[in-house]
Coordinates of C-alpha atoms in Angstrom, one line a residue:
X122 CA -288.5 65.9 -73.7
X123 CA -291.8 65.1 -71.9
X124 CA -294.5 67.6 -72.6
X125 CA -297.3 68.3 -70.2
X126 CA -300.3 70.5 -69.6
X127 CA -299.5 72.0 -66.3
X128 CA -297.4 74.7 -67.8
X129 CA -294.3 73.8 -65.8
X130 CA -291.0 73.1 -67.6
X131 CA -288.0 71.7 -65.7
X132 CA -284.5 71.8 -67.3
X133 CA -281.9 69.3 -66.4
X134 CA -278.3 68.7 -67.5
X135 CA -277.0 65.6 -69.1
X136 CA -276.6 63.9 -65.7
X137 CA -280.3 64.5 -65.2
X138 CA -281.7 61.4 -67.0
X139 CA -282.3 59.7 -63.6
X140 CA -284.1 62.8 -62.3
X141 CA -286.1 63.1 -65.5
X142 CA -287.4 59.5 -65.1
X143 CA -288.3 60.1 -61.5
X144 CA -290.1 63.4 -62.3
X145 CA -292.1 61.8 -65.2
X146 CA -293.2 58.9 -63.0
X147 CA -294.3 61.2 -60.2
X148 CA -295.5 64.2 -62.2
X149 CA -296.5 63.0 -65.7
X150 CA -297.9 66.4 -66.6
X151 CA -294.7 68.3 -66.0
X152 CA -292.5 69.0 -69.0
X153 CA -288.8 67.9 -68.6
X154 CA -285.9 68.9 -70.9
X155 CA -282.6 67.1 -70.5
X156 CA -279.7 68.9 -72.2
X157 CA -276.6 67.0 -73.3
X158 CA -274.3 69.9 -74.2
X159 CA -273.5 73.6 -73.4
X160 CA -275.1 74.5 -76.7
X161 CA -278.3 72.7 -75.7
X162 CA -278.3 74.4 -72.4
X163 CA -278.0 77.8 -74.0
X164 CA -280.7 76.9 -76.5
X165 CA -283.3 75.7 -73.9
X166 CA -282.6 77.8 -70.8
X167 CA -285.1 80.4 -72.1
X168 CA -287.9 77.8 -72.0
X169 CA -287.4 76.7 -68.4
X170 CA -289.5 77.6 -65.4
X171 CA -287.3 75.5 -63.2
X172 CA -283.6 74.5 -63.3
X173 CA -282.3 71.4 -61.5
X174 CA -278.5 71.4 -61.4
X175 CA -275.5 71.3 -59.2
X176 CA -274.3 74.7 -60.4
X177 CA -276.1 77.7 -61.8
X178 CA -274.9 78.8 -65.3
X179 CA -274.4 82.4 -64.4
X180 CA -273.3 83.3 -68.0
X181 CA -276.8 82.4 -69.2
X182 CA -278.8 84.2 -66.5
X183 CA -280.0 87.0 -68.9
X184 CA -281.3 84.3 -71.3
X185 CA -283.4 82.6 -68.5
X186 CA -286.4 84.9 -69.0
X187 CA -289.0 82.4 -67.7
X188 CA -286.9 81.0 -64.9
X189 CA -288.7 81.1 -61.5
X190 CA -286.9 78.5 -59.4
X191 CA -283.5 77.0 -59.2
X192 CA -283.2 73.7 -57.2
X193 CA -279.6 73.1 -56.5
X194 CA -278.6 69.4 -56.1
X195 CA -275.8 70.5 -53.6
X196 CA -276.2 71.9 -50.1
X197 CA -274.4 75.1 -51.1
X198 CA -275.4 77.5 -53.8
X199 CA -272.1 79.4 -54.1
X200 CA -272.2 79.2 -57.9
X201 CA -274.8 82.0 -57.7
X202 CA -272.5 84.3 -55.8
X203 CA -271.3 86.3 -58.9
X204 CA -274.9 87.3 -59.8
X205 CA -276.5 87.7 -56.4
X206 CA -277.3 91.3 -57.1
X207 CA -279.2 90.3 -60.3
X208 CA -281.3 87.3 -59.3
X209 CA -284.2 89.4 -58.0
X210 CA -287.3 87.3 -57.2
X211 CA -285.7 84.0 -58.3
X212 CA -286.6 81.3 -55.8
X213 CA -283.5 79.2 -54.8
X214 CA -283.6 75.9 -52.9
X215 CA -280.9 73.5 -51.9
X216 CA -280.3 69.9 -51.1
X217 CA -279.4 70.7 -47.5
X218 CA -279.9 67.7 -45.2
X219 CA -279.0 64.9 -47.4
X220 CA -275.3 64.9 -46.8
X221 CA -274.9 65.1 -43.1
X222 CA -274.7 61.4 -42.2
X223 CA -272.2 60.4 -44.8
X224 CA -270.0 63.5 -44.2
X225 CA -270.0 62.7 -40.5
X226 CA -268.8 59.2 -41.4
X227 CA -266.0 60.8 -43.4
X228 CA -265.1 63.2 -40.7
X229 CA -265.0 60.6 -37.9
X230 CA -263.0 58.2 -40.1
X231 CA -260.6 61.1 -40.9
X232 CA -260.2 62.2 -37.3
X233 CA -259.4 58.6 -36.3
X234 CA -256.9 58.2 -39.1
X235 CA -255.2 61.4 -38.2
X236 CA -255.2 60.7 -34.5
X237 CA -253.6 57.2 -35.0
X238 CA -251.4 58.4 -37.8
X239 CA -252.6 55.7 -40.1
X240 CA -250.5 57.0 -43.0
X241 CA -247.4 56.1 -40.9
X242 CA -248.9 52.8 -39.8
X243 CA -249.7 51.8 -43.4
X244 CA -246.2 52.8 -44.6
X245 CA -244.7 50.8 -41.7
X246 CA -246.8 47.8 -42.8
X247 CA -245.5 48.2 -46.4
X248 CA -241.9 48.4 -45.0
X249 CA -242.5 45.4 -42.7
X250 CA -241.6 47.5 -39.7
X251 CA -243.0 46.7 -36.2
X252 CA -243.2 49.8 -34.2
X253 CA -245.8 49.7 -31.3
X254 CA -246.9 52.9 -29.6
X255 CA -249.4 54.4 -27.1
X256 CA -252.3 56.5 -28.3
X257 CA -254.7 58.5 -26.2
X258 CA -258.4 57.8 -26.4
X259 CA -260.4 60.0 -28.7
X260 CA -262.7 60.7 -25.8
X261 CA -260.0 62.8 -24.2
X262 CA -259.9 65.1 -27.2
X263 CA -261.8 68.2 -28.3
X264 CA -263.3 68.6 -31.7
X265 CA -264.4 72.0 -33.0
X266 CA -266.9 72.5 -35.7
X267 CA -266.8 75.8 -37.6
X268 CA -270.2 76.2 -39.0
X269 CA -273.1 74.4 -37.3
X270 CA -275.6 74.2 -40.1
X271 CA -277.3 70.9 -41.0
X272 CA -273.9 69.2 -41.8
X273 CA -271.9 70.7 -39.0
X274 CA -274.6 69.8 -36.4
X275 CA -274.6 66.2 -37.6
X276 CA -270.8 66.1 -37.2
X277 CA -271.0 67.6 -33.7
X278 CA -273.5 64.9 -32.6
X279 CA -271.4 62.1 -34.0
X280 CA -268.3 63.4 -32.3
X281 CA -270.2 63.7 -29.0
X282 CA -271.4 60.2 -29.3
X283 CA -267.7 59.1 -29.6
X284 CA -267.1 60.7 -26.2
X285 CA -265.3 63.8 -27.5
X286 CA -265.7 67.3 -26.1
X287 CA -267.3 69.4 -28.8
X288 CA -267.1 73.2 -29.3
X289 CA -268.5 75.0 -32.3
X290 CA -269.3 78.3 -33.9
X291 CA -272.3 79.7 -35.8
X292 CA -273.9 83.0 -36.7
X293 CA -276.8 82.7 -34.2
X294 CA -275.8 81.4 -30.8
X295 CA -279.0 82.3 -29.0
X296 CA -280.1 78.6 -28.8
X297 CA -278.0 75.6 -27.8
X298 CA -277.0 73.0 -30.4
X299 CA -277.3 69.3 -29.5
X300 CA -273.9 67.7 -28.8
X301 CA -272.1 71.0 -28.5
X302 CA -270.6 71.8 -25.1
X303 CA -269.6 75.4 -25.9
X304 CA -270.9 77.7 -28.6
X305 CA -268.9 80.6 -30.1
X306 CA -270.1 83.4 -32.4
X307 CA -268.8 83.1 -36.0
X308 CA -266.6 86.1 -35.4
X309 CA -265.0 84.5 -32.3
X310 CA -262.8 81.9 -34.1
X311 CA -259.8 83.3 -32.2
X312 CA -261.3 81.9 -29.0
X313 CA -262.4 78.6 -30.4
X314 CA -259.3 77.5 -32.3
X315 CA -256.9 77.2 -29.4
X316 CA -259.3 74.8 -27.6
X317 CA -259.4 72.2 -30.4
X318 CA -257.4 69.1 -31.1
X319 CA -259.4 68.8 -34.4
X320 CA -260.9 71.7 -36.3
X321 CA -263.6 70.7 -38.8
X322 CA -264.7 73.3 -41.4
X323 CA -268.4 73.0 -42.3
X324 CA -269.0 76.6 -43.4
X325 CA -271.2 77.7 -46.2
X326 CA -269.4 79.3 -49.1
X327 CA -270.2 83.0 -49.0
X328 CA -268.1 86.2 -49.6
X329 CA -267.7 86.4 -45.8
X330 CA -266.2 82.9 -45.5
X331 CA -263.6 83.1 -48.3
X332 CA -260.2 82.8 -46.7
X333 CA -261.5 82.6 -43.2
X334 CA -258.7 80.1 -42.3
X335 CA -255.4 81.8 -43.2
X336 CA -252.1 82.3 -41.5
X337 CA -253.5 84.1 -38.5
X338 CA -256.2 81.5 -37.8
X339 CA -253.7 78.6 -38.3
X340 CA -251.3 80.2 -35.9
X341 CA -254.0 80.1 -33.2
X342 CA -254.4 76.4 -33.5
X343 CA -252.5 74.0 -31.2
X344 CA -249.2 72.7 -32.9
X345 CA -250.5 69.2 -32.4
X346 CA -254.0 69.9 -33.8
X347 CA -255.4 68.8 -37.1
X348 CA -257.6 70.6 -39.7
X349 CA -260.4 68.8 -41.5
X350 CA -262.1 70.6 -44.5
X351 CA -265.3 69.4 -45.9
X352 CA -266.7 72.8 -46.7
X353 CA -265.3 74.6 -49.7
X354 CA -261.7 74.9 -50.8
X355 CA -261.7 78.7 -50.8
X356 CA -262.6 79.0 -47.1
X357 CA -258.9 78.1 -46.5
X358 CA -256.0 80.1 -47.9
X359 CA -254.2 77.1 -49.4
X360 CA -250.8 78.6 -49.6
X361 CA -250.9 79.5 -45.9
X362 CA -252.1 76.0 -45.0
X363 CA -249.2 74.4 -47.0
X364 CA -246.7 76.7 -45.2
X365 CA -248.3 75.8 -41.8
X366 CA -248.1 72.1 -42.5
X367 CA -244.5 72.4 -43.7
X368 CA -243.4 74.4 -40.7
X369 CA -245.3 72.3 -38.1
X370 CA -247.6 75.1 -37.1
X371 CA -250.3 72.4 -37.1
X372 CA -249.8 68.7 -37.0
X373 CA -251.7 67.7 -40.2
X374 CA -254.9 67.9 -42.3
X375 CA -257.5 65.9 -44.0
X376 CA -258.8 67.8 -47.0
X377 CA -261.7 66.9 -49.3
X378 CA -262.0 70.3 -51.0
X379 CA -259.5 72.6 -52.6
X380 CA -259.1 76.0 -54.1
X381 CA -258.7 74.3 -57.5
X382 CA -260.4 71.0 -58.4
X383 CA -259.1 68.6 -59.4
X384 CA -256.2 69.3 -57.2
X385 CA -253.3 70.3 -59.6
X386 CA -250.7 67.6 -59.9
X387 CA -248.0 70.1 -58.9
X388 CA -249.7 70.8 -55.5
X389 CA -247.4 69.9 -52.6
X390 CA -250.4 68.6 -50.7
X391 CA -250.3 65.4 -52.7
X392 CA -247.0 64.3 -51.2
X393 CA -247.1 65.6 -47.6
X394 CA -246.8 62.8 -45.0
X395 CA -249.2 64.7 -42.7
X396 CA -252.0 65.2 -45.2
X397 CA -254.8 63.0 -46.4
X398 CA -256.3 64.4 -49.6
X399 CA -259.5 63.0 -51.1
X400 CA -261.3 63.9 -54.4
X401 CA -264.3 65.8 -53.1
X402 CA -266.1 62.6 -52.1
X403 CA -267.3 63.3 -48.5
X404 CA -270.8 64.2 -49.4
X405 CA -271.4 61.6 -52.1
X406 CA -273.7 58.8 -50.8
X407 CA -274.5 56.0 -53.3
X408 CA -278.2 56.9 -53.4
X409 CA -277.5 60.6 -54.0
X410 CA -280.1 61.1 -56.8
X411 CA -282.9 59.5 -54.7
X412 CA -282.0 61.7 -51.7
X413 CA -282.1 64.8 -53.8
X414 CA -285.4 63.8 -55.4
X415 CA -287.0 63.3 -52.1
X416 CA -286.5 67.0 -51.5
X417 CA -287.2 68.1 -55.1
X418 CA -290.4 66.1 -55.4
X419 CA -291.7 67.7 -52.2
X420 CA -290.8 71.1 -53.5
X421 CA -292.5 70.5 -56.9
X422 CA -295.7 69.7 -55.0
X423 CA -295.3 72.9 -52.9
X424 CA -294.4 75.0 -56.0
X425 CA -297.5 73.8 -57.9
X426 CA -299.8 74.4 -55.0
X427 CA -298.3 77.7 -53.8
X428 CA -297.2 76.2 -50.5
X429 CA -294.0 77.0 -48.5
X430 CA -291.0 75.1 -49.9
X431 CA -288.2 73.2 -48.2
X432 CA -284.6 74.5 -48.0
X433 CA -285.3 78.0 -49.4
X434 CA -282.0 79.9 -49.5
X435 CA -281.7 83.4 -48.0
X436 CA -279.9 85.1 -50.9
X437 CA -278.8 88.0 -48.7
X438 CA -276.8 85.5 -46.6
X439 CA -276.0 83.1 -49.3
X440 CA -277.4 80.0 -47.4

């Protein structure tokens, strides 16, 4: 614990040692408490003015009597959804903006692997089979981005730079989005999906987006189209996706997020030849802590000085 005289106490979980050092170097008069267990979290939550964590401990909300600000280390704050009606004046900020470049790397690598059917190529290499084929340029394909926030917009620009046609959907379509050839309202997925060779999900996790991609939406996709999910697992009805992949309703998928994580060992997604499954790594750059701290430090300055803060979440919308 680092005690200070500015009256601000920041609570961090066991993974927060790096953040604690950075905070103490930059703000030596701020108090930091790093907890190493659930019992410690329960013990100290009542002393915190600020919580820095990837998830909000909703079961302890009523104990957090002093808490004024939750800085989430993720872009999404869906862990707060169960208590949105209780949070009142709690200030919530996110790490939006730090993930876009690395997630765009992941998406474009995935699109390329799916398009070239790299799973098959690698299996043929392992089997010492020589099977040449022709493949259309990616520039002839259309990529759709469902959710054009910070991450989705970065993906759209990257796809456009690869020569692809890009369509996308978002809540407010009153202004154009760089790299997007055609914009659709968020309730017009039925019009967007049939246009796409690749559908990338970059939606925030809110009650409105749970299950947005189910059997009906999948049936509207081209049978030779691919789904890429880097949003949250519950935006897709996983059982419907499995069925669509098995029946050939769509050609394949690259999935970094799932309804249950880790992905259960009995899930059929592990063994499907038309699926690439990864362990929630798309938004994990090697300098993650430093990226988060660049936002957090700016926000601490603003918080101490009563200035507008960065990445403030609209709790009515959930993002």
